[in-house]
XYZ file of C-alpha atoms in Angstrom:
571
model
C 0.000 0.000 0.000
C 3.204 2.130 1.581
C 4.756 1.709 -2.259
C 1.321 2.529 -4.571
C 0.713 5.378 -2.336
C 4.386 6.499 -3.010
C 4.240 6.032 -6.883
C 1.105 8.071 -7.196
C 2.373 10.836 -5.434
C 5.847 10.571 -8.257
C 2.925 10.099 -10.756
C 1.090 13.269 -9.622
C 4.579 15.254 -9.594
C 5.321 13.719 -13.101
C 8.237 12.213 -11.931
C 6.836 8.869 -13.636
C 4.357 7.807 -16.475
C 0.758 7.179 -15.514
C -1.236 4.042 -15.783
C -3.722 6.304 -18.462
C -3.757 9.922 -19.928
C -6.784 11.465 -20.914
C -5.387 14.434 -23.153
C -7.086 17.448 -24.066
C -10.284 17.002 -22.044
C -12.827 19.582 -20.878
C -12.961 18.791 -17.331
C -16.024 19.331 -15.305
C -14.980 20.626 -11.997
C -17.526 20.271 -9.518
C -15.681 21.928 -6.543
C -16.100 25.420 -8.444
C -18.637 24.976 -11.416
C -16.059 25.818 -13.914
C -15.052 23.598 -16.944
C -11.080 23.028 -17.385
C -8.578 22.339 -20.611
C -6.811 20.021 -18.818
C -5.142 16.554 -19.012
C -5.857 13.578 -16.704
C -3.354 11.146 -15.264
C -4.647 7.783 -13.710
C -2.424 5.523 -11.338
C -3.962 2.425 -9.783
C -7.302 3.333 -10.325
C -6.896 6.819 -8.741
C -6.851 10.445 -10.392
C -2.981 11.529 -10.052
C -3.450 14.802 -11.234
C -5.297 17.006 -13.607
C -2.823 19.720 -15.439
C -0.343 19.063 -17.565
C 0.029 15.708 -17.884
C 1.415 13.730 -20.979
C 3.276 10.318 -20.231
C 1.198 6.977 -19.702
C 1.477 3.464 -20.976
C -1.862 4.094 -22.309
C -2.841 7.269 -23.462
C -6.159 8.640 -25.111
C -6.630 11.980 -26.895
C -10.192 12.903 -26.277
C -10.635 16.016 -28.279
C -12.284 17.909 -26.918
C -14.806 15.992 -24.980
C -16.088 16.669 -22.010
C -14.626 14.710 -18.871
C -17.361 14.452 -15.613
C -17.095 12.593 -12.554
C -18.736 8.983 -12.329
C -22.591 9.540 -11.764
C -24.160 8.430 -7.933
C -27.530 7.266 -7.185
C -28.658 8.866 -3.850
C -31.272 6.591 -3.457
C -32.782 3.809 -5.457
C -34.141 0.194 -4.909
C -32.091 -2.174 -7.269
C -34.820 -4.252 -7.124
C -37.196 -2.093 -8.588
C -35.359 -2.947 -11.993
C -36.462 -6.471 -11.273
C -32.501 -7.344 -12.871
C -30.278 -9.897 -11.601
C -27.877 -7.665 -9.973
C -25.338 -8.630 -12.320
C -27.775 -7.607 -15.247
C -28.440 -4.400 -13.155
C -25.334 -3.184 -13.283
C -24.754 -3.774 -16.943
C -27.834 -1.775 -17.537
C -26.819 1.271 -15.466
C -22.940 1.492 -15.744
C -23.453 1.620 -19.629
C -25.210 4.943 -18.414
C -22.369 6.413 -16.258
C -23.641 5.166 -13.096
C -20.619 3.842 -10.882
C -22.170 4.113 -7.332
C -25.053 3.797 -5.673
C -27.203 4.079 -2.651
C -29.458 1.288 -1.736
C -31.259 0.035 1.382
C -32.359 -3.732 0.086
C -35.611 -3.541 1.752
C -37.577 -4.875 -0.596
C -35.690 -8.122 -0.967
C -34.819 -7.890 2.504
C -38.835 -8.023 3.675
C -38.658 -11.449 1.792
C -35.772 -13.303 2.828
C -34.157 -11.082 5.454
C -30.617 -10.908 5.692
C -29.762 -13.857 3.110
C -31.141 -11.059 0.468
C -28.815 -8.799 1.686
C -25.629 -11.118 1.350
C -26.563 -11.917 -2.010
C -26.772 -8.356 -3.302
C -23.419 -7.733 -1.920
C -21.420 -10.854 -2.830
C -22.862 -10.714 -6.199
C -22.095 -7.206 -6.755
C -18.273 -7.613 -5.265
C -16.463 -7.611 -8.664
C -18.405 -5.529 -10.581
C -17.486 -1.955 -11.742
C -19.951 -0.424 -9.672
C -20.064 0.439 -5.960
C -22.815 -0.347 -4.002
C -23.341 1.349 -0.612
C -25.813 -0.398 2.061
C -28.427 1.601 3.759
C -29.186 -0.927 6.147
C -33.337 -1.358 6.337
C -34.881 0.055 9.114
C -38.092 -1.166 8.405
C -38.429 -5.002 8.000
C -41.309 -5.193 8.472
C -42.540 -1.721 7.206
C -45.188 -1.553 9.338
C -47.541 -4.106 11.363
C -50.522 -3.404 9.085
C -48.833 -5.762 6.626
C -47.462 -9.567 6.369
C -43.714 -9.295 5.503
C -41.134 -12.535 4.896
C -38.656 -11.667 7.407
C -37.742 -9.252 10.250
C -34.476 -6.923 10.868
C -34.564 -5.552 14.238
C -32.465 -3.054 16.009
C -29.475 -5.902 17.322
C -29.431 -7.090 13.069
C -29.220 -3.286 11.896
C -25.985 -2.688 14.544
C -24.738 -6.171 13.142
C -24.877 -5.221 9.814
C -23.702 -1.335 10.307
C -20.248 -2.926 10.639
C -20.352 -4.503 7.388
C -17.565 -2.764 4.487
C -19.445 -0.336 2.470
C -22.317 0.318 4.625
C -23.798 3.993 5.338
C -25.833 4.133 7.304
C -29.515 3.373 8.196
C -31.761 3.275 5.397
C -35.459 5.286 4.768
C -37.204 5.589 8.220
C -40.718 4.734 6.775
C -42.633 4.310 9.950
C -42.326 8.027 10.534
C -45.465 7.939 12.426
C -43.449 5.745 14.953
C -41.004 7.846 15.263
C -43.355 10.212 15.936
C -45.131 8.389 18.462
C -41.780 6.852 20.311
C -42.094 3.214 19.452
C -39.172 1.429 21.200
C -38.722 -0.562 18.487
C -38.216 2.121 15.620
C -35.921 4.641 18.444
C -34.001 1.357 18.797
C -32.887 1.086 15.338
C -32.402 4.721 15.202
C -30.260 4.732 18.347
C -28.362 1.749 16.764
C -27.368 3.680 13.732
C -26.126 7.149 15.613
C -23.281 8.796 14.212
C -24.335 7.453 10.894
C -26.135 9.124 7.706
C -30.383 8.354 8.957
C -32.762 8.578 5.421
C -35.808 10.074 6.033
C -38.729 8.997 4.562
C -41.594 11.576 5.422
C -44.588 12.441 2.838
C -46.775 15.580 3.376
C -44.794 15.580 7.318
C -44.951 19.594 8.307
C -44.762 21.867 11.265
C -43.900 20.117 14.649
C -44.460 16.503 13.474
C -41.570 17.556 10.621
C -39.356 19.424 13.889
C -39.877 16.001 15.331
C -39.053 13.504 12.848
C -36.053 15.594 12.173
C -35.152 16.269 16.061
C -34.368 11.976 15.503
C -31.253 12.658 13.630
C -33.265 11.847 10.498
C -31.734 14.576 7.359
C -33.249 13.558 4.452
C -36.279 12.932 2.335
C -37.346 11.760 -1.546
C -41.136 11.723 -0.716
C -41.403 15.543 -1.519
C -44.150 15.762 -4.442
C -44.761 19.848 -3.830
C -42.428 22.083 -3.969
C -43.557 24.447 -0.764
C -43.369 20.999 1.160
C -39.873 20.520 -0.433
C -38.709 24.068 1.328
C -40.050 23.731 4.279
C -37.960 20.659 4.959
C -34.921 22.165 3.400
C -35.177 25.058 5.639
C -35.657 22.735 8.769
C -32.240 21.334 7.580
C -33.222 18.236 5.595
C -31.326 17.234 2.413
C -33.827 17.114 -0.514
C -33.297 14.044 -3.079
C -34.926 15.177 -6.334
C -36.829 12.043 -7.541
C -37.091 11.133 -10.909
C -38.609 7.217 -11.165
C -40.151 5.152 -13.287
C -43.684 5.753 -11.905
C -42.295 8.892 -9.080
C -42.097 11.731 -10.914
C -41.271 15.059 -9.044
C -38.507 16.812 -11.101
C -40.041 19.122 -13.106
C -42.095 20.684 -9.479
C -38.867 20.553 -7.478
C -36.403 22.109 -9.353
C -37.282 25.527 -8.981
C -35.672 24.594 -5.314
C -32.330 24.658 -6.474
C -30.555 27.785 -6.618
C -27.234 29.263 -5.669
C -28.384 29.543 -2.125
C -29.889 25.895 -1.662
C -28.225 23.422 -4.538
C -25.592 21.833 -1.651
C -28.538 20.164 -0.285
C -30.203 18.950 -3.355
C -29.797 15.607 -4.979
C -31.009 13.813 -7.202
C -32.465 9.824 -6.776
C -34.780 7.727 -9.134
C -36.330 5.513 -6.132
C -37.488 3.038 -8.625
C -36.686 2.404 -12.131
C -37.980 -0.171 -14.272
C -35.566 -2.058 -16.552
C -37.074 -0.876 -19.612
C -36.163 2.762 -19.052
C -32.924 1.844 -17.257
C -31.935 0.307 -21.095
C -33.547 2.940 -23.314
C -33.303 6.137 -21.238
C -31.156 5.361 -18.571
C -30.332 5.774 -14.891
C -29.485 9.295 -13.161
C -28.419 10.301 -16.246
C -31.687 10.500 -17.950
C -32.981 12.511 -14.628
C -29.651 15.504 -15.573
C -30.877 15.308 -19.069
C -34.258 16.431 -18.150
C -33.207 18.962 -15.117
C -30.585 20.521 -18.034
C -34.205 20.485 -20.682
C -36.320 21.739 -17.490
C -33.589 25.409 -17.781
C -31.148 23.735 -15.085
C -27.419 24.546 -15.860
C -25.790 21.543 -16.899
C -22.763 21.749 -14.920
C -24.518 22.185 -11.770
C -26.796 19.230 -12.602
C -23.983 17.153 -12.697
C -23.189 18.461 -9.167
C -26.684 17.401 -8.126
C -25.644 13.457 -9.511
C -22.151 13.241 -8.066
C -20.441 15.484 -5.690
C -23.522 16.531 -3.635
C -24.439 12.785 -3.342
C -20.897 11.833 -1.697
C -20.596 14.284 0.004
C -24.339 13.553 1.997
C -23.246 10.165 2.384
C -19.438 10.624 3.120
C -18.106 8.801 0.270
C -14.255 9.086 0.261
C -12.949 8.951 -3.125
C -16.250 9.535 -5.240
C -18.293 12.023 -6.935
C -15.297 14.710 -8.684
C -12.335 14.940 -11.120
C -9.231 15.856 -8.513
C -6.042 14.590 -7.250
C -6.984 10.974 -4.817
C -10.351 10.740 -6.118
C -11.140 7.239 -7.694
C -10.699 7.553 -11.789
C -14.425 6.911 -12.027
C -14.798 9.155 -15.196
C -17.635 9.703 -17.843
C -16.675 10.966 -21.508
C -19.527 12.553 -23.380
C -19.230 15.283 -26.175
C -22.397 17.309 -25.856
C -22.635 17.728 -21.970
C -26.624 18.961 -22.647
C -27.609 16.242 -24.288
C -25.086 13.637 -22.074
C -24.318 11.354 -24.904
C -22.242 8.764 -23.022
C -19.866 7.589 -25.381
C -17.188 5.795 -22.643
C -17.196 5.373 -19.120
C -14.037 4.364 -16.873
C -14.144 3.242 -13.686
C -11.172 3.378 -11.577
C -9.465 3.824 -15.007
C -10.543 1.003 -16.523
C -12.654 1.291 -19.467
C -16.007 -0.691 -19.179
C -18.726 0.602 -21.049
C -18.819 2.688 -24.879
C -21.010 3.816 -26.968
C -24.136 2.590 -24.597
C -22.838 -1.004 -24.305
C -21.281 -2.641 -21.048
C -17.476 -4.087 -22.008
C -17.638 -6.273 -18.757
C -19.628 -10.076 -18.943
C -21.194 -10.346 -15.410
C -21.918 -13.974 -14.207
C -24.552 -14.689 -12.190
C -24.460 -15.653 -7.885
C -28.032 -16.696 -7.275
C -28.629 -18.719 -4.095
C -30.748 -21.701 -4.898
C -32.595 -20.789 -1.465
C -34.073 -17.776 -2.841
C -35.772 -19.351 -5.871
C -38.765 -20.216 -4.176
C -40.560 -17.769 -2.212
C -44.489 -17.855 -3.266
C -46.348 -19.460 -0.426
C -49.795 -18.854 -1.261
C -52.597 -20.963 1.077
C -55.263 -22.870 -1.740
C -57.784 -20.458 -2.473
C -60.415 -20.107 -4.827
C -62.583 -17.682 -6.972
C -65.021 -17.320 -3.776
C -62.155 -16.329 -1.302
C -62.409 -12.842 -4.038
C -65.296 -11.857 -3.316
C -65.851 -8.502 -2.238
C -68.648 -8.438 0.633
C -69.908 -5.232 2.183
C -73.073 -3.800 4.226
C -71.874 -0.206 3.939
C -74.136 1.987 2.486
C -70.453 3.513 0.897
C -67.127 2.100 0.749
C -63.360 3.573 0.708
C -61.957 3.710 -3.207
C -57.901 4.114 -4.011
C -57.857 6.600 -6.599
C -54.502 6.355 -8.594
C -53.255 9.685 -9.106
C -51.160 9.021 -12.674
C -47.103 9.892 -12.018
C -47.255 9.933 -8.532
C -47.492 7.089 -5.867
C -49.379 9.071 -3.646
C -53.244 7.974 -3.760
C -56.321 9.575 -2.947
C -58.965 7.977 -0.966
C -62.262 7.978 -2.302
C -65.811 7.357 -0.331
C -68.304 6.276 -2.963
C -72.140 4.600 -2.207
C -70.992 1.695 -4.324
C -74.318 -0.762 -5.645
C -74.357 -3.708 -4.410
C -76.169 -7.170 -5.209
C -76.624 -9.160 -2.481
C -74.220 -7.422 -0.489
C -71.351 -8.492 -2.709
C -69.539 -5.375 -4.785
C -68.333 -5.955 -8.352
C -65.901 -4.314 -10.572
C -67.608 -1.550 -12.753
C -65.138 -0.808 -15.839
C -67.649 1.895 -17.056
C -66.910 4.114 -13.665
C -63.200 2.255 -13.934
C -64.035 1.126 -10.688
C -61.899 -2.293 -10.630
C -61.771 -4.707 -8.064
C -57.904 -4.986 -5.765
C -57.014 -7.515 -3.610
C -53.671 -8.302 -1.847
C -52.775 -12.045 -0.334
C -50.177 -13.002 1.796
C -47.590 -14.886 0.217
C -44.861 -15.659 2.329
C -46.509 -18.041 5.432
C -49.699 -19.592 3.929
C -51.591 -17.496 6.702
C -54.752 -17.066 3.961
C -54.372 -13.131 4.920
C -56.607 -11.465 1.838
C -57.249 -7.867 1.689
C -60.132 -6.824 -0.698
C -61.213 -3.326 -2.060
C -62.087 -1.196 -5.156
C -59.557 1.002 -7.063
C -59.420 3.607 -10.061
C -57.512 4.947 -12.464
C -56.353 1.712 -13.701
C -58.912 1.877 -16.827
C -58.920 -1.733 -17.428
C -61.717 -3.142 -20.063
C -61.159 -7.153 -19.656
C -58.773 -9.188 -17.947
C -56.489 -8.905 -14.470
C -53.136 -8.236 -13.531
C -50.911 -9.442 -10.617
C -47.701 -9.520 -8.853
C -45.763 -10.321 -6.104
C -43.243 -7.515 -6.236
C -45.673 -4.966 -4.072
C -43.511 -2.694 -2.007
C -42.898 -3.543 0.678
C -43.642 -6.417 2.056
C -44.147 -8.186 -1.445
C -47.440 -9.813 -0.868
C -49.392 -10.477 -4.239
C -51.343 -7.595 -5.726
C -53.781 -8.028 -8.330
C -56.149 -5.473 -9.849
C -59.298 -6.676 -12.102
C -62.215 -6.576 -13.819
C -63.729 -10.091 -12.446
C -62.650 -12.871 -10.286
C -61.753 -15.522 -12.642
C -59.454 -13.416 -14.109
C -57.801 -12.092 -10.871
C -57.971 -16.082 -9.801
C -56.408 -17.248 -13.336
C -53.427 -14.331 -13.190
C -52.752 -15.313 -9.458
C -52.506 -18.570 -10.113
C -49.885 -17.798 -13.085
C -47.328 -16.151 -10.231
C -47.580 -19.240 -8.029
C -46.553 -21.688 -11.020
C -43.653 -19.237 -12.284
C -42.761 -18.482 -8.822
C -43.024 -15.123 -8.643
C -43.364 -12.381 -11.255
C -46.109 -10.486 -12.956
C -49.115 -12.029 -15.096
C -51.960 -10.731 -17.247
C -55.316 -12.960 -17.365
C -57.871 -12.226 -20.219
C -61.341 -14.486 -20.369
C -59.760 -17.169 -17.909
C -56.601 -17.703 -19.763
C -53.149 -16.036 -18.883
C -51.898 -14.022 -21.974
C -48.825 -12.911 -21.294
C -46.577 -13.636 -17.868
C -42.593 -12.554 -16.690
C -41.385 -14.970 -14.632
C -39.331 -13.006 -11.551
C -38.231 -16.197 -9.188
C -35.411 -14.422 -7.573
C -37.495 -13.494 -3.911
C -40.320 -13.049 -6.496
C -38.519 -9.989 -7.552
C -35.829 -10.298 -9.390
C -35.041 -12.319 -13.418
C -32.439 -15.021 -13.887
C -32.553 -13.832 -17.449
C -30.429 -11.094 -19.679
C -31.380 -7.063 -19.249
C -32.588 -7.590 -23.147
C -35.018 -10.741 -22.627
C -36.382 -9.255 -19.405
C -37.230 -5.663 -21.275
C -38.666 -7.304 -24.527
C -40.972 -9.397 -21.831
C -42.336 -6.350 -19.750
C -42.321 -4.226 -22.829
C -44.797 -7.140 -24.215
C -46.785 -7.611 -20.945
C -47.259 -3.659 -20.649
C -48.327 -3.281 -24.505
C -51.150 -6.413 -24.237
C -52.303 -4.446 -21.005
C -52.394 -1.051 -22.679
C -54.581 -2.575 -25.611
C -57.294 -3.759 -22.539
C -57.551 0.203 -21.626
C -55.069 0.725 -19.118
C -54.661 4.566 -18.773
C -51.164 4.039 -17.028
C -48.337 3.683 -18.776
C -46.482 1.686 -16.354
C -49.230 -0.357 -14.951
C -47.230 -3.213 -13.038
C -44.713 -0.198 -11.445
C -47.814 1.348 -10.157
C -49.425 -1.763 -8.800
C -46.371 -2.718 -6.741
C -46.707 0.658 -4.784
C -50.917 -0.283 -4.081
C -50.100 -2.567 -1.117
C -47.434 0.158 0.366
C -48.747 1.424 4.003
C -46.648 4.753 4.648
C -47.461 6.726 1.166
C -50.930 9.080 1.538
C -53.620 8.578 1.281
C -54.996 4.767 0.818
C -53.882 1.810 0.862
C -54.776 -1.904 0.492
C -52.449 -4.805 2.182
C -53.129 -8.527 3.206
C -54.903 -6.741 6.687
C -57.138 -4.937 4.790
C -57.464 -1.322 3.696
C -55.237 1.120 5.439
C -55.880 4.769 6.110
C -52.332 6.260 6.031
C -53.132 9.559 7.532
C -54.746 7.899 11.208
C -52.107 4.569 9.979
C -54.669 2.042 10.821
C -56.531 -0.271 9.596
C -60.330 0.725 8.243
C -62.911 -1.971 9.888
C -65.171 -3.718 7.264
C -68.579 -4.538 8.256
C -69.569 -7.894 6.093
C-alpha cells in the first residue's frame, strides 16, 4: 500500500508515467462549477493529477470531450429494476452510473438478511459500488405480512459490514413520531451514521420532530412548498425522478445558488425498460438541463452533492486521490455517453457494457411464493356499507387519494364496474400460507377485460392483483404461483402474457434484453385492454405500500395512512 501510495504521489509530480492519460479534455470541476482544458493522469485506479500531464502506458486523446465525474444514485431500490444484480449493473454502468445508494428492503422483507448477502457478494467484482443503507423497516409496518424481520441488534450487526452507510429510509415516521421502542431502537443503533428520512406531506412540529431523531433527508417531496419547508428545517432534498415517481419538473425551482448543496437527485425506482432505453441518473440531468437547469450544476446534483451527503471518500469529482471513475460525453446537454471508466478502466462505450457479469443466485431464494389454496369465492368482495373507501390512482405519482363512494351492491357483494373504472384490488399473503386477503375497489387503472398481478408490491411483497372479475384475478394469481413469482396478465380465464421473476419473487435469472422485450410485451397487451397508465405493473407494486398518503390496500385490509390504521369492514 506504503509503495502505490508512493508512486502516485511521483505520478502526480510527473516524476513517472501514468497508468492512463486522458489528453485534451474539458474537465467538469464540480468543486467550483467551472469547466477546465486540462489533461488527466490515472495511477492504480486513482486520479494523479489534472494539469499538464502527458506520459502513460496508455494514453487517449479525447478532443475535446467533455470529462465528468462517475454519476451516484442517492437513493434507489435495485430491485425495482427487477434485474439480476449482475444484469443491473450492466444496464446502469453503460449509463455512467458507478455508485449507488441502496437500502435492500424490498428483498430484505422477503428473505431477510440472506437477500442482503446476495446483493453484496454478487455485486463484489463488478465496476460499480454499491453502498448499504441498512433497512430500518423489516417489516414496514404491522398493518402488513412481511417474509422476514431486521430488528435493532441485526441493523448494529450489519452497520459494521464494508461499504455500509448508514440506516436506510425511516418509513414508519409515524413511529417515530409516536416513540415506538422498536423504531428509536434502530435509530439509536445507527447514531453517528447518515439516517434517510422517509416523510410524505410531514410539516410543522411533526416535521421538527421527525427531524429532532437525527433523520436529514427525504425523496417523498411531491410539492415544492413541502420541499422548502424541509430544506429550511435542515433536511437534504433528493430530487426524484422514477419510473412511476415523478417530481422533477415541481422541485427544481428549489435549487438555486443559495440551496443546490442540499439537493440531490435519486430515481427511487426504475424499471428495466427505461434503465436500457433512457437510462439511470443520467436520464434525470438530461431532463433537469431540458427543465432550464445549468448543466454543470446538474452534474453536481448526480455526483459530488451525493458523496458528500453520504461521506463517500474517493467519489463524486475529477481531482487529485479521487477514484478515476470518469464519464466521456461530447455534448454535456444532451449527455451522450460515449465511454465510461471506472477506476481507469474502461467498461462501457457507446451505450454497451465491455464487462460479462456472471450470475451468484442462491438456490434458497428461488422459491418464495407461499400462497394458502384459495379459490374464486375467497375474491369476493362483501360489504353492508351503504359507501365504501376507493384508491384513486393519481397518474405519475405514488401518492393515492382515498375515495368514499355509495358503491351498488347485489346481495351485499360489490363488483368491478369498468364503465366508472371502478376495478376490483385484492392483496394475499404470500410468504406463510396465513390465507391473509385484503379486498377493495380502485381507479384509475382503466382496465376493459382481464387482471393483472404480482408479487413484487412494495414492501412487504405480498401479491397484488387489480381486475375486472374474479376468474381473471384467480387465473393471473394462479400464473405467479406456477412461475414463482413475477407479474401475469389474465384475459377471459386464460393467462396471456406472464414474466417470470423467481429471484425473492422480484428479481429475473434472465439477460437485461429478454427481461425488457418481456415487460415491454406484458405492458403493450395491457395497454390494448384500456389501461390509462403507462407503467401499470410499477404502479401496482406501490398499491399494497402502508406509509405513502392517502390509501392503501395490504393482506390486513385497507389502510388509512393519515390515522395509519386499519379501516374496519362490516360484512
Amino acid at each position: 500500500m506504503q509503495t502505490n501510495l508512493s508512486q502516485l504521489i511521483k505520478v502526480a509530480r510527473g516524476e513517472t508515467e501514468a497508468d492512463l492519460v486522458l489528453l485534451n479534455a474539458r474537465v467538469i470541476n464540480v468543486f467550483n462549477a467551472e469547466i477546465e482544458q486540462a489533461n488527466v493522469a490515472v495511477f492504480d485506479g486513482k486520479i494523479a493529477g489534472v494539469g499538464d500531464y502527458r506520459h502513460g502506458k496508455e494514453v487517449i486523446d479525447l478532443k475535446g470531450a467533455y470529462l465528468l465525474p462517475g454519476l451516484i444514485n442517492g437513493h434507489t431500490h435495485v430491485e425495482s429494476s427487477m434485474l439480476d444484480i449482475a444484469q443491473y449493473a450492466r444496464a446502469v454502468v453503460s449509463h455512467g452510473t458507478l455508485a449507488l445508494i441502496t437500502d435492500l428492503h424490498e428483498i430484505s422483507n422477503v428473505c431477510g438478511k440472506e437477500g442482503i448477502d446476495y446483493v453484496l457478494d454478487a455485486s463484489a467484482d463488478l465496476p460499480l459500488s454499491i453502498f448499504l443503507q441498512v433497512p430500518s423497516c423489516v417489516p414496514a409496518t404491522h398493518l402488513e405480512t412481511a417474509g422476514a424481520e431486521i430488528n435493532s441488534q441485526d441493523v448494529a450487526d450489519l452497520l459494521r459490514l464494508p461499504n455500509v452507510t448508514g440506516l436506510g429510509e425511516m418509513m414508519n415516521f409515524p413511529g417515530v413520531l409516536f416513540g415506538v421502542p422498536s423504531v428509536l431502537d434502530k435509530i439509536i443503533a445507527a447514531a453517528g451514521k447518515v439516517l434517510d428520512g422517509h416523510a410524505p406531506g410531514l410539516s410543522g412540529k411533526d416535521l421538527n420532530a421527525y427531524i429532532s431523531a437525527g433523520i436529514h433527508s427525504d425523496h417523498e417531496c411531491i410539492h415544492l412548498a413541502e420541499a422548502k419547508e424541509k430544506l429550511a428545517r435542515g433536511m437534504y432534498i433528493m430530487i426524484r425522478e422514477g419510473s412511476s415517481e415523478k417530481n422533477l419538473a415541481e422541485l427544481l425551482p428549489l435549487v438555486t445558488d443559495q440551496t443546490y448543496k442540499r439537493c440531490l437527485f435519486v430515481v427511487d425506482d426504475r424499471s428495466c425498460a427505461d434503465l436500457k432505453s433512457d437510462g439511470d441518473i443520467d436520464a434525470v440531468v438530461r431532463k433537469a438541463i431540458r427543465l432550464g437547469l445549468d448543466p454543470v450544476r446538474a452534474i453536481q446534483l448526480a455526483s459530488i452533492n451525493t458523496a458528500e451527503y453520504f461521506h463517500l471518500q474517493g467519489h463524486g469529482a475529477i481531482a487529485p486521490g479521487y477514484l478515476a471513475n470518469m464519464i466521456v460525453c461530447q455534448n454535456l446537454e444532451q449527455l451522450d455517453i460515449d465511454m465510461v471508466f471506472h477506476k481507469g478502466k474502461l467498461v462501457a462505450e457507446k451505450g454497451q457494457a465491455l464487462f460479462k457479469p456472471q450470475s451468484r443466485i442462491p438456490k434458497s431464494l428461488l422459491n418464495s411464493i407461499h400462497i394458502r389454496p384459495f379459490d374464486t369465492e375467497d375474491l369476493i368482495l362483501k360489504t353492508i356499507q351503504p359507501q365504501i373507501p376507493v384508491i384513486e390512482v393519481i397518474p405519475g405519482q405514488i401518492v393515492t387519494r382515498r375515495l368514499d363512494l355509495k358503491i351498488p351492491a347485489e346481495n351485499g357483494v360489490i363488483k368491478a364496474n369498468t364503465e366508472l373504472d371502478l376495478l376490483k384490488i385484492v392483496v394475499m399473503e404470500r410468504h406463510h400460507q396465513s390465507g391473509n386477503m385484503g379486498h377493495g375497489l380502485i381507479r384509475g387503472f382503466g382496465l376493459k377485460k382481464g387482471a393483472i398481478a404480482s408479487s413484487v408490491a412494495h414492501d412487504s411483497h405480498n401479491v397484488v392483483a387489480v381486475g375486472t372479475n374474479d376468474a381473471d384475478l384467480y387465473t393471473a394469481i394462479k400464473e405467479l404461483e406456477r412461475i414463482n413469482g413475477g407479474i401475469a396478465l389474465a384475459v377471459d380465464g386464460q393467462v396471456t402474457a406472464s414474466v417470470s421473476l423467481p429471484v425473492a419473487g422480484l428479481l429475473s435469472t434472465k439477460p437485461l434484453e429478454e427481461v425488457v422485450t418481456e415487460l415491454e410485451e406484458i405492458n403493450n397487451q395491457v395497454a390494448k385492454l384500456g389501461c390509462k397508465l403507462s407503467a401499470p405493473f410499477a404502479t401496482l407494486s406501490f398499491m399494497a405500500l402502508p406509509v405513502i398518503p392517502e390509501l392503501r390496500l395490504t393482506d390486513l385490509g385497507l389502510v388509512d395512512v393519515k390515522t395509519f390504521k386499519l379501516i374496519p369492514q362490516e360484512t
